[in-house]
XYZ file of C-alpha atoms in Angstrom:
759
model
C -0.965 -53.430 -25.369
C 1.164 -50.368 -26.459
C 1.945 -48.948 -29.996
C 4.619 -46.211 -30.494
C 4.284 -43.763 -33.314
C 7.426 -43.151 -35.666
C 10.312 -40.849 -34.579
C 9.057 -38.234 -36.819
C 6.758 -37.192 -34.050
C 9.278 -37.007 -31.547
C 9.457 -33.010 -31.920
C 6.035 -32.962 -30.281
C 6.735 -35.627 -27.922
C 6.509 -39.415 -27.848
C 2.934 -40.655 -28.581
C 1.639 -44.059 -27.492
C -1.744 -45.762 -28.030
C -2.622 -48.195 -25.412
C -5.632 -50.492 -25.051
C -7.088 -50.596 -21.663
C -10.337 -51.041 -19.497
C -12.030 -47.867 -18.020
C -13.316 -49.616 -14.851
C -9.929 -51.546 -14.277
C -7.440 -49.664 -12.321
C -5.782 -52.439 -10.477
C -6.063 -56.353 -10.728
C -8.102 -56.549 -7.714
C -10.772 -54.687 -9.834
C -11.384 -57.787 -11.970
C -12.522 -60.093 -9.142
C -16.041 -58.711 -8.443
C -17.250 -58.283 -12.080
C -16.043 -61.639 -13.187
C -17.480 -63.380 -10.259
C -20.959 -61.643 -10.745
C -20.906 -62.719 -14.498
C -20.035 -66.320 -13.620
C -22.746 -66.409 -11.103
C -25.216 -65.039 -13.647
C -24.364 -67.634 -16.127
C -24.700 -70.557 -13.521
C -28.015 -69.329 -12.658
C -29.062 -68.837 -16.307
C -28.262 -72.736 -16.960
C -30.112 -73.572 -13.837
C -33.294 -71.872 -14.859
C -33.051 -73.228 -18.328
C -32.559 -76.862 -17.163
C -35.729 -76.322 -14.758
C -38.015 -74.608 -17.572
C -36.904 -76.602 -20.341
C -37.061 -80.101 -18.942
C -39.343 -81.449 -21.716
C -37.367 -79.936 -24.566
C -34.570 -81.545 -26.440
C -31.062 -81.387 -24.807
C -29.639 -79.691 -28.083
C -32.244 -76.746 -27.722
C -31.517 -76.428 -23.998
C -27.732 -76.015 -24.598
C -28.517 -73.633 -27.386
C -30.362 -71.249 -25.173
C -27.635 -71.540 -22.569
C -25.148 -70.518 -25.179
C -27.161 -67.527 -26.146
C -27.620 -66.236 -22.651
C -23.923 -66.891 -21.758
C -22.907 -64.812 -24.743
C -25.447 -62.034 -23.868
C -24.043 -61.904 -20.346
C -20.355 -61.959 -21.629
C -21.244 -59.019 -23.956
C -22.676 -57.117 -21.143
C -19.582 -57.659 -18.920
C -17.525 -56.261 -21.898
C -19.637 -53.189 -21.943
C -19.371 -52.622 -18.197
C -15.599 -52.862 -18.276
C -15.499 -50.102 -20.661
C -12.993 -51.189 -23.395
C -11.111 -48.228 -24.893
C -7.897 -46.969 -26.714
C -5.962 -44.407 -24.852
C -3.426 -42.105 -26.508
C -0.673 -40.940 -24.462
C 1.673 -37.990 -25.323
C 5.035 -37.281 -23.511
C 5.682 -33.676 -23.511
C 9.007 -32.424 -22.258
C 8.872 -28.969 -20.830
C 11.782 -26.796 -19.833
C 12.346 -26.137 -15.967
C 11.681 -22.425 -15.181
C 13.507 -20.274 -12.891
C 11.491 -17.411 -11.207
C 13.231 -13.836 -10.918
C 11.694 -11.653 -8.517
C 12.639 -8.020 -8.593
C 11.969 -5.312 -6.006
C 10.104 -2.346 -7.545
C 9.285 -0.779 -4.321
C 10.048 3.081 -3.981
C 13.209 2.461 -1.648
C 14.875 0.982 -4.867
C 14.889 4.593 -6.223
C 17.243 5.445 -3.453
C 20.888 6.544 -4.255
C 23.580 4.916 -2.272
C 26.931 6.610 -1.606
C 28.779 4.088 -3.501
C 27.380 2.335 -6.951
C 28.899 -0.944 -8.198
C 26.524 -2.080 -10.895
C 27.655 -2.869 -14.351
C 27.654 0.103 -16.464
C 27.975 2.429 -13.620
C 30.357 5.308 -14.591
C 32.504 4.827 -11.820
C 32.506 4.058 -8.061
C 30.863 6.800 -6.207
C 28.529 7.748 -9.148
C 25.015 8.497 -8.069
C 22.844 5.578 -9.502
C 19.650 4.588 -7.995
C 19.286 0.890 -6.994
C 16.706 0.059 -9.408
C 19.152 1.420 -12.250
C 21.899 -0.734 -11.043
C 19.588 -3.793 -11.232
C 18.507 -2.844 -14.829
C 22.246 -2.126 -15.830
C 23.322 -5.384 -14.645
C 20.400 -7.464 -16.423
C 21.151 -5.489 -19.562
C 24.914 -5.354 -19.617
C 26.065 -8.820 -18.182
C 25.347 -12.540 -18.919
C 23.652 -13.112 -15.583
C 20.187 -13.825 -17.281
C 21.895 -15.588 -20.195
C 23.809 -18.059 -17.830
C 20.516 -18.952 -16.032
C 18.933 -19.571 -19.646
C 21.278 -22.100 -20.529
C 19.493 -24.499 -18.307
C 15.818 -22.949 -17.564
C 13.184 -20.621 -18.860
C 13.054 -17.419 -16.968
C 10.091 -15.662 -15.766
C 10.804 -12.279 -14.369
C 8.175 -10.952 -11.972
C 8.041 -7.451 -10.128
C 6.834 -6.983 -6.602
C 6.131 -4.353 -4.079
C 3.065 -4.205 -2.356
C 2.530 -7.776 -3.913
C 3.168 -9.458 -7.091
C 2.781 -7.042 -9.921
C 0.755 -9.512 -12.409
C 0.740 -6.717 -15.150
C 4.434 -6.712 -15.349
C 5.839 -10.114 -16.230
C 8.314 -10.986 -18.675
C 9.158 -14.575 -19.973
C 12.512 -15.499 -21.703
C 12.705 -19.160 -23.179
C 15.847 -21.353 -22.558
C 18.580 -21.032 -24.913
C 18.877 -23.605 -27.806
C 21.782 -26.044 -27.686
C 23.575 -24.227 -30.629
C 22.985 -20.739 -29.158
C 26.194 -19.564 -27.975
C 26.659 -17.230 -25.043
C 29.653 -14.930 -25.045
C 31.988 -15.403 -22.190
C 32.033 -11.799 -20.604
C 34.609 -12.701 -17.735
C 37.387 -13.745 -20.308
C 39.752 -10.911 -20.447
C 41.290 -9.807 -23.979
C 45.070 -9.810 -24.381
C 46.983 -6.665 -22.791
C 46.582 -3.807 -24.872
C 43.572 -5.237 -26.961
C 40.194 -3.720 -26.541
C 37.299 -5.929 -25.474
C 35.417 -6.936 -28.735
C 31.780 -5.641 -28.696
C 29.801 -8.714 -29.289
C 26.526 -6.753 -29.112
C 24.768 -4.322 -31.541
C 22.493 -1.594 -30.740
C 19.310 -3.510 -31.214
C 20.518 -7.021 -30.108
C 21.477 -8.659 -26.797
C 24.042 -11.304 -26.150
C 21.927 -13.927 -27.555
C 21.307 -12.219 -30.823
C 17.707 -11.612 -29.867
C 16.213 -8.102 -29.977
C 17.441 -6.091 -27.154
C 15.047 -5.708 -23.992
C 14.806 -2.373 -22.282
C 15.014 -3.153 -18.717
C 15.239 0.570 -17.583
C 11.812 0.847 -19.200
C 10.594 -2.383 -17.770
C 11.550 -1.892 -14.184
C 9.325 1.046 -12.909
C 8.970 1.971 -9.505
C 5.388 1.478 -8.250
C 4.719 0.409 -4.456
C 5.042 2.527 -1.365
C 5.768 -0.789 0.710
C 7.991 -3.822 0.561
C 5.843 -6.787 1.010
C 8.566 -9.528 0.516
C 6.917 -12.288 2.293
C 3.313 -11.597 0.855
C 4.959 -11.624 -2.570
C 6.692 -14.850 -1.960
C 3.702 -16.462 -0.889
C 1.858 -15.408 -3.946
C 4.230 -16.301 -6.320
C 4.264 -20.100 -4.612
C 0.620 -19.975 -4.948
C 0.657 -18.710 -8.699
C 3.038 -21.648 -9.590
C 1.593 -24.448 -7.250
C 0.668 -26.802 -10.155
C 4.168 -26.465 -11.741
C 6.712 -25.540 -9.054
C 9.748 -23.767 -10.483
C 13.354 -24.867 -10.269
C 14.292 -21.999 -8.011
C 13.422 -18.477 -7.074
C 15.936 -15.610 -7.374
C 15.118 -12.469 -5.267
C 16.652 -9.191 -6.069
C 15.739 -6.419 -3.420
C 17.195 -4.025 -0.923
C 15.908 -6.097 1.774
C 13.534 -3.620 3.026
C 10.740 -5.823 4.371
C 8.489 -3.231 6.013
C 4.899 -4.543 5.731
C 2.974 -7.675 5.466
C 3.746 -11.255 6.748
C 7.202 -12.108 7.571
C 9.285 -13.885 4.822
C 9.982 -16.721 7.252
C 6.533 -18.343 6.432
C 7.074 -18.201 2.649
C 10.435 -19.584 2.992
C 9.010 -22.562 5.000
C 6.436 -23.257 2.293
C 9.245 -23.284 -0.411
C 11.454 -25.444 1.484
C 8.671 -27.966 2.016
C 7.913 -27.744 -1.694
C 11.488 -28.383 -2.335
C 11.943 -25.081 -4.276
C 15.367 -23.343 -3.466
C 15.424 -19.772 -2.965
C 18.462 -17.455 -3.591
C 18.795 -13.693 -2.603
C 20.822 -10.716 -4.330
C 21.066 -7.885 -2.099
C 20.989 -4.324 -3.663
C 22.453 -1.185 -1.783
C 24.781 -0.624 1.027
C 24.004 -2.332 4.294
C 25.388 0.813 6.078
C 23.704 4.138 5.891
C 26.267 6.842 5.078
C 26.708 9.949 7.083
C 24.483 12.311 5.692
C 22.085 15.439 6.401
C 19.046 15.874 4.186
C 15.930 18.077 3.867
C 13.418 15.506 3.914
C 10.340 17.755 3.419
C 9.324 21.567 3.050
C 5.624 22.570 3.587
C 4.319 25.919 2.659
C 0.914 27.191 1.620
C 0.307 27.292 -2.163
C -1.242 30.833 -1.728
C -0.733 33.557 0.499
C -1.960 37.216 0.694
C -0.026 40.564 1.041
C 0.051 41.442 4.657
C -0.954 38.097 5.972
C 1.589 36.097 7.992
C 2.176 32.504 6.913
C 4.469 29.508 7.965
C 7.064 27.707 6.116
C 8.242 24.492 7.732
C 11.405 22.564 6.714
C 12.280 18.939 8.099
C 15.965 17.997 8.514
C 16.984 14.489 8.820
C 20.408 12.863 9.548
C 22.520 9.982 9.896
C 25.527 9.489 11.950
C 25.640 13.275 12.856
C 23.580 13.085 16.044
C 24.050 16.285 18.247
C 25.800 18.405 15.768
C 25.006 21.908 15.274
C 24.252 23.241 11.768
C 22.854 26.305 10.123
C 19.685 26.078 8.003
C 18.482 29.173 5.802
C 15.400 30.126 3.854
C 15.811 31.845 0.428
C 13.369 33.392 -1.751
C 13.530 34.345 -5.502
C 10.898 35.556 -8.270
C 9.520 32.743 -10.512
C 8.537 34.362 -13.748
C 6.212 32.161 -15.397
C 7.423 33.016 -18.781
C 11.232 32.700 -18.184
C 12.268 30.750 -15.074
C 15.859 29.906 -15.637
C 17.408 30.510 -11.985
C 19.417 27.405 -10.847
C 17.829 25.459 -8.147
C 18.781 25.980 -4.512
C 19.715 29.736 -5.280
C 17.951 32.898 -3.891
C 18.118 35.768 -1.612
C 18.545 34.771 2.170
C 15.617 35.800 3.996
C 16.129 33.955 7.536
C 18.751 31.807 8.991
C 18.374 29.298 11.922
C 20.710 27.248 13.947
C 19.452 23.903 14.971
C 20.871 20.643 16.410
C 20.605 17.466 14.725
C 18.660 14.459 16.222
C 19.576 10.850 16.413
C 19.705 8.643 13.245
C 16.506 9.084 11.239
C 14.952 11.703 13.627
C 13.224 14.563 11.902
C 13.774 17.923 13.289
C 11.253 20.599 12.189
C 12.442 24.005 11.525
C 9.799 26.689 11.094
C 10.011 30.144 9.422
C 7.255 32.932 9.554
C 7.014 35.275 6.705
C 4.792 38.088 5.831
C 4.624 39.115 1.985
C 4.403 42.689 1.109
C 3.363 42.314 -2.526
C 1.756 39.939 -4.901
C 3.669 37.713 -7.332
C 4.970 34.310 -7.861
C 7.884 33.249 -5.834
C 10.044 30.066 -5.080
C 11.121 29.414 -1.406
C 14.196 27.226 -1.020
C 15.030 25.640 2.400
C 18.713 24.944 2.465
C 21.315 23.287 4.687
C 24.468 25.036 4.747
C 27.626 23.070 3.783
C 28.168 20.271 6.439
C 31.451 18.349 6.671
C 31.311 14.734 6.132
C 28.034 15.114 4.263
C 28.141 12.177 1.765
C 25.241 13.391 -0.452
C 25.073 17.184 -0.893
C 22.451 16.940 -3.430
C 19.766 16.488 -0.985
C 20.595 19.462 1.113
C 17.641 21.853 -0.185
C 14.178 21.654 -1.238
C 11.976 24.214 -3.036
C 8.329 25.018 -3.080
C 6.371 27.505 -5.101
C 3.911 30.048 -3.711
C 1.629 32.629 -5.224
C 1.100 35.926 -3.462
C -2.280 36.709 -4.726
C -3.823 40.259 -3.882
C -7.514 39.053 -4.366
C -9.843 36.881 -2.559
C -11.177 33.677 -3.495
C -14.607 33.899 -4.767
C -17.157 31.006 -3.551
C -20.533 30.603 -4.776
C -22.469 28.131 -2.256
C -25.296 26.498 -3.835
C -27.660 24.376 -1.589
C -30.664 22.381 -2.060
C -31.754 22.862 1.683
C -30.166 23.887 4.825
C -28.255 20.567 5.536
C -25.762 20.656 8.578
C -22.652 20.544 6.259
C -23.727 23.617 4.445
C -24.296 25.575 7.687
C -20.845 24.738 9.091
C -19.073 25.608 5.705
C -21.086 28.779 5.381
C -20.149 29.902 8.906
C -16.423 28.961 8.231
C -16.081 30.682 5.018
C -17.910 33.819 6.352
C -15.089 34.199 8.943
C -12.497 33.578 6.465
C -10.648 37.074 5.349
C -9.328 35.412 2.262
C -12.815 34.399 0.818
C -15.860 36.086 -0.278
C -19.002 34.023 -0.491
C -22.349 34.268 -2.275
C -25.124 32.140 -1.068
C -28.115 30.557 -3.131
C -30.256 28.572 -0.747
C -32.871 26.944 -3.052
C -35.477 26.308 -0.476
C -35.345 29.716 1.302
C -38.151 31.957 1.306
C -38.077 35.554 -0.005
C -36.118 37.903 2.467
C -34.424 35.185 4.405
C -31.247 35.933 6.489
C -27.861 34.088 6.119
C -24.385 34.803 7.009
C -22.965 35.771 3.315
C -21.576 38.605 1.573
C -24.363 38.485 -0.817
C -27.466 36.728 -1.103
C -28.686 35.347 -4.481
C -32.275 34.911 -5.708
C -31.234 32.851 -8.843
C -28.189 31.093 -10.123
C -25.963 33.335 -12.632
C -27.246 33.764 -16.067
C -24.592 35.858 -17.740
C -20.931 34.977 -18.301
C -19.870 38.120 -16.343
C -21.762 36.931 -13.221
C -20.651 33.358 -13.565
C -16.917 34.118 -14.279
C -16.513 36.019 -11.169
C -16.379 32.803 -9.077
C -13.511 30.575 -8.447
C -15.453 27.767 -6.860
C -19.099 26.562 -6.712
C -19.801 24.375 -3.484
C -22.886 22.228 -4.473
C -24.830 20.784 -1.170
C -27.328 18.344 -2.678
C -28.536 21.117 -5.265
C -31.567 20.915 -7.067
C -30.374 20.868 -10.510
C -33.563 20.634 -12.270
C -34.385 24.090 -11.049
C -31.595 25.550 -13.143
C -32.365 26.593 -16.754
C -30.511 25.171 -19.808
C -28.689 28.422 -20.435
C -27.420 28.347 -16.563
C -26.394 24.601 -16.981
C -24.467 25.563 -20.273
C -22.960 28.450 -18.342
C -21.781 26.253 -15.371
C -20.157 23.618 -17.931
C -18.291 26.396 -19.915
C -17.119 27.831 -16.553
C -15.822 24.522 -15.511
C -14.174 23.493 -18.775
C -13.027 26.446 -20.294
C -12.295 28.851 -17.366
C -10.879 26.194 -14.911
C -13.571 26.705 -12.301
C -13.680 24.212 -9.333
C -16.748 22.283 -8.324
C -17.393 20.496 -5.170
C -20.572 18.395 -5.406
C -21.922 16.950 -2.082
C -24.631 14.271 -2.517
C -27.604 14.298 -0.216
C -30.729 12.513 0.467
C -33.189 14.867 -0.729
C -32.158 15.386 -4.597
C -29.350 13.193 -5.233
C -31.426 10.312 -3.436
C -34.611 11.307 -5.461
C -35.779 7.985 -6.489
C -38.392 8.794 -9.181
C -38.129 11.964 -11.567
C -35.044 13.269 -10.007
C -31.998 14.871 -11.822
C -30.034 11.710 -12.014
C -32.868 10.345 -14.373
C -33.702 13.361 -16.270
C -32.517 13.331 -19.997
C -32.011 17.232 -19.836
C -29.438 17.016 -16.960
C -26.863 15.079 -19.133
C -24.354 17.867 -18.790
C -24.756 17.955 -15.173
C -24.041 14.315 -14.872
C -21.047 14.777 -17.185
C -19.506 16.945 -14.833
C -19.468 14.339 -12.049
C -16.665 12.019 -11.796
C -18.775 9.138 -11.081
C -21.430 7.137 -13.031
C -24.854 6.917 -11.596
C -27.215 4.131 -11.633
C -30.464 4.805 -14.017
C -33.103 4.112 -11.613
C -36.086 2.045 -12.699
C -37.971 1.728 -9.484
C -37.801 3.285 -6.131
C -36.381 0.088 -4.753
C -33.015 0.687 -6.799
C -32.488 4.441 -5.720
C -32.153 6.615 -2.629
C -29.269 7.096 -0.379
C -27.743 4.016 1.717
C -27.783 4.501 5.418
C -26.255 2.321 8.060
C -26.771 2.364 11.977
C -22.948 2.055 12.580
C -20.376 4.515 11.357
C -18.153 3.272 8.696
C -14.486 4.408 8.357
C -13.391 5.763 5.025
C -11.035 3.495 3.264
C -8.576 5.561 1.520
C -6.705 4.761 -1.632
C -2.970 5.231 -2.286
C -3.918 8.490 -4.276
C -6.156 9.556 -1.234
C -3.164 9.127 1.077
C -0.966 11.055 -1.233
C -3.367 13.759 -2.022
C -2.107 16.582 0.216
C -5.319 18.557 0.025
C -7.054 15.741 2.043
C -4.167 15.791 4.855
C -5.739 16.951 8.167
C -2.284 17.861 9.491
C 0.803 19.244 8.064
C 2.398 15.957 7.034
C 1.205 12.889 5.276
C 1.727 10.613 8.365
C 0.144 12.824 10.725
C -2.792 13.467 8.264
C -3.215 9.663 8.080
C -3.259 9.320 11.909
C -6.101 12.065 12.024
C -8.279 10.156 9.686
C -7.670 6.983 11.667
C -9.300 8.596 14.501
C -12.385 9.467 12.530
C -15.324 7.026 13.444
C -16.612 7.285 9.948
C -19.868 8.121 8.139
C -23.410 6.739 8.115
C -24.612 7.241 4.551
C -23.484 7.545 0.888
C -24.937 7.935 -2.425
C -24.857 4.736 -4.689
C -23.001 5.064 -7.813
C -22.171 2.643 -10.504
C -18.452 3.460 -10.271
C -15.794 5.987 -11.364
C -15.620 7.478 -14.690
C -12.661 6.537 -16.954
C -9.967 8.950 -16.099
C -11.542 9.953 -12.679
C -9.308 9.195 -9.458
C -10.966 7.378 -6.499
C -9.638 8.875 -3.177
C -11.558 6.920 -0.669
C -14.322 4.278 -0.409
C -17.246 3.689 1.916
C -15.961 0.819 3.840
C -18.892 -1.148 4.959
C -18.370 -4.685 3.461
C -22.074 -5.428 3.269
C -22.653 -3.191 0.269
C -19.618 -3.818 -1.939
C -20.289 -5.081 -5.426
C -18.082 -7.679 -7.082
C -15.437 -7.045 -4.510
C -15.424 -3.399 -5.063
C -16.433 -0.910 -2.516
C -18.577 2.069 -2.961
C -16.952 5.315 -4.154
C -17.024 8.173 -1.644
C -14.336 10.647 -2.602
C -13.707 11.057 -6.380
C -12.451 13.557 -8.491
C -11.535 14.341 -12.137
C -10.174 17.079 -14.611
C -12.960 18.395 -16.639
C -11.590 20.322 -19.396
C -9.463 22.930 -17.445
C -11.491 22.583 -14.130
C -11.700 20.198 -11.546
C -14.613 18.406 -10.026
C -14.827 16.698 -6.547
C -17.294 14.426 -5.477
C -18.329 13.729 -1.886
C -20.649 10.649 -1.160
C -22.607 12.300 1.492
C -22.512 15.686 3.593
C -21.027 14.356 6.835
C -17.702 15.831 6.885
C -19.023 17.811 9.877
C -18.500 14.722 11.965
C -14.892 15.725 11.880
C -15.548 18.105 14.460
C -16.052 15.481 17.160
C -12.425 14.570 16.593
C -10.883 18.091 16.211
C -12.867 21.213 15.262
C -9.901 22.383 13.173
C -10.070 19.078 10.934
C -13.199 20.075 9.335
C -12.059 23.853 8.684
C -8.662 22.375 6.985
C -10.456 19.940 5.091
C -12.637 22.345 3.050
C -10.114 25.139 3.124
C -7.712 22.824 1.361
C -10.359 21.448 -0.835
C -11.522 24.743 -1.965
C -8.197 25.664 -2.845
C -7.286 22.514 -4.751
C -10.264 22.698 -7.003
C -9.813 26.455 -7.668
C -6.400 26.197 -8.924
C -7.465 26.560 -12.435
C -8.775 29.900 -11.794
C -6.207 31.117 -9.158
C -2.885 30.053 -10.668
C -3.636 31.134 -14.389
C -0.281 31.824 -15.620
C -1.259 33.445 -18.932
C -4.091 34.855 -20.662
C -3.485 32.316 -23.332
C -4.105 29.417 -20.994
C -3.582 27.576 -17.840
C -1.257 24.453 -16.886
C -2.632 21.997 -14.368
C -1.213 18.957 -12.521
C -3.168 16.514 -10.348
C -1.396 17.732 -7.096
C 1.660 19.676 -6.038
C 3.435 16.639 -4.345
C 3.851 12.963 -5.344
C 5.510 9.856 -4.235
C 8.336 8.427 -6.100
C 7.229 6.225 -8.931
C 3.805 8.131 -9.468
C 2.191 8.907 -12.594
C 1.630 12.610 -13.072
C -1.154 13.475 -15.027
C -1.072 17.005 -16.763
C -3.654 19.014 -18.448
C -3.609 22.294 -20.076
C -6.293 24.841 -21.639
C -4.762 26.773 -24.481
C -5.943 29.458 -26.802
C -4.595 31.078 -29.936
C -3.729 34.697 -30.526
C -7.465 35.375 -31.053
C -8.298 33.658 -27.792
C -10.107 30.929 -29.493
C -9.537 27.430 -28.547
C -5.890 26.292 -29.820
C -6.401 23.835 -32.682
C -3.025 21.839 -32.895
C -2.784 17.802 -32.667
C -0.315 18.139 -29.737
C 1.771 20.655 -27.830
C 5.193 19.730 -26.245
C 5.512 19.985 -22.472
C 9.206 20.300 -21.017
C 9.818 18.339 -17.857
C 13.067 19.410 -16.126
C 13.835 16.721 -13.569
C 15.744 17.316 -10.354
C 19.398 16.526 -11.928
C 18.800 18.984 -14.734
C 17.636 16.479 -17.407
C 14.967 17.652 -19.677
C 12.233 15.491 -20.892
C 9.947 16.168 -23.539
C 6.343 15.057 -22.943
C 3.465 15.225 -25.733
C 0.317 16.490 -24.559
C -2.379 15.229 -27.045
C -5.705 17.257 -27.816
C -8.920 16.114 -26.261
C -11.031 15.500 -29.377
C -14.369 16.171 -27.433
C -13.005 19.587 -26.038
C -11.267 22.078 -28.358
C -8.198 23.596 -26.871
C -7.664 20.944 -24.072
C -4.654 18.871 -24.182
C -3.574 16.129 -21.701
C -0.518 13.600 -21.091
C 1.218 11.735 -18.421
C 4.813 11.085 -17.260
C 6.476 9.224 -14.430
C 8.465 10.671 -11.712
C 11.544 8.233 -10.680
C 13.799 10.711 -8.985
C 13.328 12.376 -5.708
C 13.371 16.218 -5.695
C 11.856 19.202 -7.370
C 10.523 19.022 -11.034
C 9.857 22.007 -13.205
C 7.190 21.858 -15.869
C 7.295 24.413 -18.722
C 4.875 24.613 -21.561
C 5.850 26.997 -24.374
C 2.762 28.652 -25.705
C 2.490 28.247 -29.572
C 2.602 31.257 -31.751
C 3.578 33.535 -28.714
C 6.635 35.703 -28.232
C 8.427 33.008 -25.809
C 5.444 33.109 -23.386
C 5.468 30.007 -21.219
C 3.227 28.418 -18.520
C 5.037 26.892 -15.531
C 4.508 24.739 -12.610
C 6.493 22.860 -10.137
C 6.080 19.652 -8.249
C 7.605 17.873 -5.509
C 8.468 14.163 -5.461
C 9.562 12.209 -2.299
C 10.282 8.663 -0.827
C 7.657 7.825 1.778
C 9.057 7.643 5.139
C 8.258 3.944 5.461
C 10.435 2.924 2.412
C 13.156 5.355 3.225
C 13.720 4.318 7.197
C 13.105 0.439 6.371
């Protein structure tokens, strides 16, 4: 029995009300309950005839009728009579648009053919071509005539945070015919305004939406994820826009077979040239961030070529001054200090070229590694790279604070004592009076005056007893890090960080010390919840993407070699349990033991954060000395680079009015660059402005203004972020307010990972 509602409800879909039985799904479902009911009725009549033989016949039949009605009512209840409402809902079919946002999409091909490109041969990145095509053609609108369109981004997998939906166009919504040519001599009419697209809807900024994010292209994995996400309502089709660089994860064939089985058609649109143009490029340039007058240092450039194997070319190293207050020299220029002739390798082969220099005086310089003009080079714009180097005529001052003579402390102390560029003072808190240690100066107590504390560039804290410091000393340490750009390396250990009851992690008076750390600690209630975690087997470190990109954690000269070096490290046996990273902190490595992960998250082992104008780095345990088993130089390189990294706020102060800091000097294409600055006014008091403007000069000369907002909890501290979407050298300049054109300046290098470039 069916009743249909009036047509007024058709906008919501046709609604039907149907009477039915809950226990009856087919005709055969009637047989057993009816047979059972009839059998009970016959049995009831037989029992009445037997028990009421002496009663009048009319009374017997009355009892039979009552029992029959009762059994029939029970049968009805058992069958579950009910009214069902059915609503027909018509849903639009959906087309999935899958756009590649891996870093290789930031490459520029020799020819550019996207809509909106200025002209053939113009240098437009692949992702910009896609954005221009989606914004300036009717490609998307043509699909929307029949389907809803869901736009996904993929790189190392599906990017669930970047999804855009476009509804199907209504019947009366016209789409202009962009292919129709106007009469000769008549201009093509502009059917769009600045704020609307072809459909009359508000214009969508595709260039802003399509951001490069991933260092790998996992096409097969992304397709499989998409099919899994849309398993309940399969799409009408999937369109993949990519440069085809599948270089990691499962092969696309497995996902294609699954799509074929589900009846989902796949369409592909290739971006970029299938042929690599003849080209020679400088792929990388490695130089130390600091050097010292009279000390020789090495600068290594890496040259890569396509279709030029065996050719001999000249490369040269140039140098120019970089005045932090007015650096206006064009990129790629300077005084030639060395020239070398090299032979290019096979396609994609990297040829290293090393120069050795000996600085004579202190100062800030820019080194440029440049390939001289080469015939048939299709892209001369990548023929040079630049790095900044600071020649400092002073040693790095390090204070070693150790709660006890742990092995990590002893190896680092001996290493720094041999380093001619470093002076070390040692405070071993458990040492007896008159103890002997290898150091420039032995301390009996932590510094108590600003003059004493502000001499240091870095504090190395090996499982210290923070409770032994007075409130004045703790305030001094916090001021030194936040206001003076000091660097703190905090190494956890089993004695004081692992103290389960009454330790500094629980002490209310140690709140400022805990605030310095980039991690949140567990507030322990019982001894069962505290202490270091130990395992019988070594656990390798699981590096995050930020950890692999961090140059100060490389154990070799290049990222690839550094990753291979860490891969040969067996791992560590312990770590200090923490709740997790603080907001704004960067996790660089996890302890990889799967038995101790919480909610799918592995424990933090390496983490860092900006604290005011300074940096704080956290190590989960003092076991990096185990690197010496792989190679003795790995341990020395790690701590040397780490100390220089956290000390940047002190060593690279460009002005008495402030310091400009970035997370690192080298980034991968598509990364987000965090910038912080600590500024003072003309009276050297913390600057009190709501924001300051940072000028970012891109490799192509385009200037971008980035607002650095004040930190409300720390006067004079400003922070902001921007994304790097083009390969090359970026120059950051910050004009100091109320100064005579005084500026803070930094440079960063941006490159595409070799995996993305080669595949």
